[in-house]
XYZ file of C-alpha atoms in Angstrom:
416
model
C 0.000 0.000 0.000
C 1.181 3.519 -0.707
C 0.711 6.620 1.398
C -2.569 8.444 0.830
C -4.401 11.515 2.062
C -5.483 9.667 5.212
C -2.520 7.300 5.647
C 1.121 8.118 6.361
C 4.148 5.875 7.019
C 6.961 6.707 9.428
C 10.141 4.659 9.589
C 10.934 5.951 13.070
C 9.459 8.269 15.697
C 10.411 11.920 15.350
C 8.509 15.171 15.820
C 7.675 15.420 12.107
C 4.640 13.172 12.636
C 3.050 15.878 14.817
C 2.317 18.012 11.738
C 0.252 15.146 10.343
C -1.551 14.749 13.685
C -2.577 18.413 13.323
C -3.691 17.784 9.726
C -5.879 14.779 10.572
C -7.441 16.495 13.587
C -8.244 19.575 11.481
C -9.428 18.060 8.212
C -10.323 14.389 8.513
C -9.619 11.232 10.454
C -6.456 9.397 9.404
C -3.744 6.982 10.495
C 0.023 7.124 10.908
C 1.876 3.789 10.871
C 5.271 3.734 12.582
C 7.789 1.098 11.517
C 7.074 1.255 7.776
C 9.327 2.909 5.185
C 7.939 5.321 2.576
C 8.047 2.534 -0.031
C 5.903 0.279 2.184
C 8.691 -1.936 3.521
C 7.834 -3.124 7.034
C 10.686 -2.871 9.545
C 8.778 -2.526 12.816
C 9.563 -0.511 15.944
C 11.790 -1.824 18.715
C 10.144 -1.885 22.158
C 6.779 -0.731 20.745
C 5.093 -0.353 24.160
C 7.662 2.183 25.278
C 7.415 3.845 21.852
C 3.643 4.262 22.353
C 4.286 6.134 25.585
C 6.739 8.364 23.723
C 4.122 9.085 21.018
C 1.478 9.907 23.633
C 3.781 12.314 25.445
C 4.753 14.108 22.246
C 1.100 14.589 21.226
C -0.031 15.694 24.676
C 2.860 18.142 25.020
C 2.862 19.568 21.478
C -0.671 19.647 19.985
C -3.078 22.323 21.236
C -5.810 21.380 21.941
C -5.083 17.677 22.323
C -7.124 15.689 19.763
C -8.790 12.323 20.222
C -6.477 9.508 19.163
C -5.760 5.836 19.768
C -2.679 3.608 19.500
C -2.429 -0.069 18.622
C 0.485 -2.476 18.146
C 0.711 -5.285 15.592
C 2.325 -8.004 17.685
C 4.069 -9.856 14.832
C 5.444 -6.934 12.836
C 5.977 -4.428 15.627
C 4.153 -1.761 13.588
C 2.412 0.910 15.668
C -0.771 2.472 14.277
C -1.764 5.912 15.496
C -5.333 6.794 14.564
C -6.235 10.484 14.886
C -9.896 11.540 14.878
C -11.113 14.736 13.255
C -11.959 17.061 16.132
C -14.609 19.657 16.897
C -12.369 22.181 18.688
C -10.414 23.460 15.694
C -7.814 24.606 14.901
C -5.440 21.945 16.248
C -2.034 23.588 16.284
C 1.531 22.299 16.336
C 3.982 25.025 17.298
C 1.203 27.606 16.768
C 0.625 26.449 13.163
C -2.168 24.399 11.598
C -1.575 21.760 8.939
C -3.500 19.865 6.279
C -2.925 16.944 3.940
C -2.196 17.636 0.287
C -2.485 14.195 -1.296
C 0.159 12.238 0.634
C 2.091 15.271 1.914
C 1.477 17.434 4.979
C 1.632 21.212 4.514
C 0.902 24.316 6.561
C -2.460 25.967 5.902
C -2.600 29.518 4.611
C -4.197 32.423 6.445
C -7.584 32.002 4.745
C -7.844 28.343 5.665
C -6.711 29.060 9.226
C -9.522 31.596 9.552
C -11.976 28.989 8.278
C -10.742 26.500 10.865
C -11.222 29.055 13.636
C -14.808 29.720 12.481
C -15.522 26.001 12.193
C -14.239 25.484 15.725
C -16.701 28.139 16.894
C -19.482 26.523 14.801
C -19.746 29.646 12.657
C -19.673 30.311 8.919
C -18.092 33.300 7.194
C -21.477 34.848 6.413
C -22.194 35.028 10.169
C -19.136 37.164 10.947
C -19.522 40.937 11.429
C -19.833 43.076 8.304
C -17.004 45.482 7.534
C -19.420 48.389 7.525
C -22.452 48.892 9.724
C -23.957 51.660 7.596
C -26.219 49.651 5.309
C -29.502 50.205 3.458
C -31.921 47.585 2.151
C -34.153 49.178 -0.496
C -33.670 46.330 -2.997
C -34.346 43.659 -0.366
C -37.447 45.564 0.787
C -38.765 45.670 -2.777
C -38.180 41.932 -3.259
C -39.814 41.067 0.082
C -42.790 43.266 -0.825
C -43.267 41.398 -4.106
C -42.810 37.908 -2.656
C -44.244 38.201 0.865
C -46.307 41.412 0.631
C -44.350 43.110 3.429
C -44.988 46.827 3.672
C -41.565 47.692 5.071
C -38.318 46.151 6.240
C -37.692 46.904 9.902
C -34.865 45.983 12.245
C -37.040 43.130 13.489
C -37.385 41.882 9.891
C -33.611 41.879 9.501
C -33.255 39.997 12.795
C -35.783 37.420 11.644
C -33.778 36.939 8.442
C -30.619 36.608 10.620
C -28.951 39.559 8.922
C -28.609 41.539 12.147
C -27.759 40.727 15.770
C -27.677 43.030 18.758
C -24.172 41.924 19.787
C -22.368 42.262 16.438
C -24.727 44.366 14.335
C -24.960 43.463 10.631
C -23.181 40.303 9.507
C -21.563 39.496 6.153
C -24.821 37.991 4.853
C -26.517 41.288 5.660
C -23.822 43.243 3.829
C -24.115 41.018 0.750
C -27.885 41.620 0.632
C -27.568 45.347 1.312
C -27.860 47.883 -1.507
C -24.096 48.437 -1.431
C -21.274 46.189 -0.207
C -17.521 45.681 -0.483
C -17.551 42.341 -2.327
C -16.694 41.180 -5.826
C -19.787 40.170 -7.752
C -20.418 38.730 -11.201
C -18.203 39.257 -14.242
C -20.055 38.491 -17.505
C -18.275 38.331 -20.863
C -19.725 37.552 -24.273
C -17.164 35.998 -26.606
C -17.144 35.671 -30.365
C -15.656 32.703 -32.220
C -12.795 32.503 -29.684
C -11.884 33.797 -26.250
C -9.711 36.436 -27.905
C -12.822 38.094 -29.359
C -14.778 40.021 -26.694
C -18.174 41.185 -27.933
C -19.586 42.551 -24.677
C -18.679 42.747 -20.998
C -20.541 43.733 -17.847
C -19.235 43.558 -14.273
C -21.676 43.772 -11.381
C -19.921 44.451 -8.078
C -20.351 46.238 -4.742
C -24.144 45.960 -5.061
C -26.721 43.635 -3.546
C -26.507 40.022 -4.683
C -30.216 40.392 -5.502
C -29.364 43.146 -8.005
C -26.509 41.046 -9.389
C -28.924 38.190 -10.017
C -31.388 40.459 -11.865
C -28.687 42.098 -13.985
C -27.196 38.727 -14.951
C -30.618 37.521 -16.025
C -31.167 40.670 -18.117
C -27.900 40.136 -20.021
C -28.758 36.474 -20.568
C -32.091 37.511 -22.123
C -30.305 39.945 -24.417
C -28.344 37.163 -26.146
C -30.078 33.840 -25.492
C -33.786 34.680 -25.519
C -35.849 36.170 -28.318
C -39.357 36.322 -29.745
C -40.323 34.720 -33.032
C -43.420 35.910 -34.899
C -45.520 33.166 -36.442
C -48.594 34.551 -38.150
C -50.315 36.744 -35.601
C -48.581 35.110 -32.617
C -45.342 35.875 -30.828
C -43.479 32.864 -29.466
C -40.706 33.131 -26.921
C -37.596 31.183 -27.902
C -34.722 30.296 -25.601
C -31.349 29.203 -26.942
C -30.526 28.085 -23.387
C -33.379 27.298 -20.963
C -33.939 30.359 -18.798
C -34.887 28.135 -15.870
C -31.457 26.477 -16.065
C -29.629 29.813 -16.194
C -31.664 31.204 -13.275
C -30.887 28.156 -11.172
C -27.197 28.165 -12.092
C -26.676 31.842 -11.206
C -28.643 31.523 -7.961
C -26.647 28.393 -7.130
C -23.379 30.239 -7.730
C -24.398 33.156 -5.487
C -25.802 31.018 -2.688
C -23.062 28.368 -2.573
C -19.881 30.240 -3.475
C -17.129 30.913 -0.932
C -17.504 34.616 -0.186
C -14.253 34.785 1.762
C -12.405 34.350 -1.550
C -11.948 37.749 -3.191
C -12.880 36.662 -6.687
C -15.769 37.084 -9.130
C -18.378 34.622 -10.222
C -17.618 34.465 -13.950
C -20.240 33.983 -16.634
C -18.641 33.275 -20.020
C -21.101 33.471 -22.907
C -20.258 31.646 -26.144
C -22.297 31.025 -29.301
C -22.810 27.388 -28.273
C -22.805 27.529 -24.446
C -22.628 29.488 -21.205
C -20.000 28.660 -18.582
C -20.673 29.743 -14.985
C -17.760 29.445 -12.561
C -18.116 30.138 -8.844
C -15.189 30.536 -6.397
C -14.813 27.786 -3.818
C -15.085 24.037 -4.232
C -17.623 21.793 -2.565
C -18.677 22.595 1.016
C -17.034 20.466 3.686
C -18.816 17.129 3.969
C -20.234 17.225 0.437
C -19.023 14.601 -2.038
C -18.957 15.006 -5.809
C -21.572 12.253 -6.096
C -23.825 13.925 -3.542
C -23.533 17.265 -5.323
C -24.371 15.882 -8.749
C -27.257 13.743 -7.491
C -28.801 16.681 -5.667
C -29.967 14.387 -2.892
C -28.127 16.149 -0.065
C -27.876 19.868 0.589
C -24.978 21.126 2.695
C -25.306 24.889 2.746
C -22.135 26.954 2.848
C -24.218 30.137 3.177
C -27.328 29.107 5.065
C -28.581 32.659 5.735
C -28.293 33.845 2.131
C -29.864 30.602 0.902
C -32.802 31.104 3.259
C -33.440 34.624 1.922
C -33.294 33.406 -1.691
C -35.710 30.625 -0.755
C -38.162 33.050 0.882
C -38.020 35.221 -2.246
C -38.811 32.190 -4.464
C -35.484 32.614 -6.241
C -34.498 29.034 -5.460
C -36.633 25.987 -4.837
C -36.225 23.386 -2.131
C -32.623 23.217 -0.909
C -30.478 20.651 -2.672
C -32.561 20.343 -5.854
C -30.729 22.895 -8.018
C -28.650 20.464 -10.078
C -31.607 18.174 -10.642
C -33.722 21.112 -11.780
C -31.040 22.237 -14.231
C -30.733 18.727 -15.635
C -34.520 18.470 -15.927
C -34.645 21.449 -18.306
C -32.372 19.464 -20.651
C -34.316 16.204 -20.339
C -35.302 16.087 -24.025
C -32.041 17.501 -25.325
C -29.201 15.523 -26.859
C -26.791 17.958 -25.259
C -26.602 17.945 -21.472
C -25.125 20.316 -18.874
C -21.681 19.385 -17.582
C -20.057 20.094 -14.232
C -16.381 20.551 -13.404
C -15.622 20.330 -9.687
C -12.186 21.506 -8.549
C -10.787 22.215 -5.097
C -11.163 25.989 -5.529
C -14.053 26.362 -7.975
C -17.131 24.771 -9.540
C -17.999 25.279 -13.198
C -21.356 24.600 -14.853
C -21.621 24.482 -18.633
C -25.072 25.045 -20.139
C -25.124 24.152 -23.858
C -27.286 25.895 -26.434
C -30.255 23.735 -27.383
C -32.879 26.124 -28.732
C -33.111 27.805 -32.112
C -31.526 24.860 -33.957
C -32.595 21.310 -34.577
C -31.460 18.758 -32.026
C -28.567 16.490 -32.886
C -28.513 12.709 -32.892
C -25.869 10.805 -30.944
C -23.760 10.321 -34.096
C -24.138 13.971 -35.070
C -23.040 14.985 -31.577
C -19.941 12.802 -31.859
C -18.951 14.480 -35.122
C -19.821 17.963 -33.855
C -17.773 17.507 -30.658
C -14.715 16.490 -32.689
C -15.037 19.323 -35.196
C -15.506 21.888 -32.409
C -12.265 23.753 -31.830
C -10.648 22.474 -35.026
C -10.622 22.975 -38.770
C -10.681 19.389 -40.046
C -11.156 17.292 -43.148
C -13.753 14.553 -43.491
C -10.933 11.974 -43.380
C -9.874 13.240 -39.955
C -13.462 12.891 -38.749
C -13.613 9.305 -40.078
C -10.445 8.424 -38.181
C -11.637 10.058 -34.938
C -15.171 8.643 -34.895
C -14.718 5.296 -36.609
C -17.678 5.988 -38.902
C -17.584 5.022 -42.588
C -16.656 7.604 -45.206
C -20.160 7.903 -46.680
C -21.835 8.138 -43.253
C -19.367 10.783 -42.118
C -19.866 12.948 -45.203
C -23.657 12.652 -44.825
C -23.498 13.754 -41.168
C -21.203 16.659 -42.018
C -23.656 17.832 -44.688
C -26.525 17.680 -42.171
C -24.568 19.665 -39.608
C -23.791 22.315 -42.231
C -27.456 22.453 -43.223
C -28.561 22.792 -39.589
C -26.136 25.622 -39.011
C -23.949 23.859 -36.452
C -20.784 23.903 -38.529
C -19.448 25.620 -41.644
C -17.126 24.563 -44.432
C -14.444 26.212 -46.527
C -12.316 25.174 -49.471
C -12.967 22.598 -52.182
C -11.971 19.052 -53.083
C -9.166 17.684 -50.922
C -8.777 21.101 -49.332
C -12.340 21.083 -47.957
C -12.347 21.768 -44.206
C -15.117 21.832 -41.587
C -15.233 24.040 -38.511
C -17.650 25.385 -35.903
C -18.895 28.841 -36.734
């Protein structure tokens, strides 16, 4: 077995293992096995019972606060296993520093992560901390509450009920984010042409209420991905990307992003898709599978989410991804999700305004996208026959998905 995020080998007992004790106590239960080399060779520990006492003393004297842990000895091999439990009284410090696991290595946490550990130890989230400014107004929130809940005015008691204000600390970060003006980065929206080097339009919404950011993002979406088509005496609304999916994706980004990261939610608009990227990975305790299934909702920003829910801007907690996917139920193209440690990206493909593609047409289209290719290259990439490939390429040209240039052997296909 090799070392992993929750397993470390130590050939001998030295103080270096204490950093990993801090890491496991702060970020997730793990084990340290003494008497095993880095390559997995078992050598054991001489006098393991005395060694266990040494390990106990080092932990008790060096880690503050002392985490929960247990020690066991493998009688035949002489290997000692130290199991460290993730604790509730974070941060767990070694020499006044906190540590975390980065794959199979142990590293010191940065200032941002240390602050998060402190808040977690106090059972608080960033949105519950005091706002930088206590001079806030809530005209936009009052208007939204009037429309959704028929409230005549927003009083201090209303703000307390929404958990945006407390007597002891005043307004919190959630309150500042929902106020008419704030000090936070917002949403950066860019419309691209045929490539990311061609910028057709750009709007940046910052230092204003997240409610206003949501409305402005929706307005720019409607400018480029929604239109009316006149058929006879009737006007029909057409959506190149389902508005319900875009609404849910933007609300999801606002509600679930990590607001302690000074970065923008980015909305990149392309002819064939919209990419929405929000700062911060998955909330602690949320798996990739749980996120994509939508079955479990772990709220990073519970207060903001509750306000959005009361305003009917999001549905039941935890159903956002399922609702987005549902809008694409009859589409050959589906939304995709990229989950990284520091960000989450949703990609909403264009489905309206053009005929839907078959599975084979999608395979050809996906290969042609981003290239200028010949039909022979498409045959090689897809494994389709020459005649079938040419027929699909002609259909994609006719449907407006791709274009062609040149003649004869110089004929190339590309995405417009």
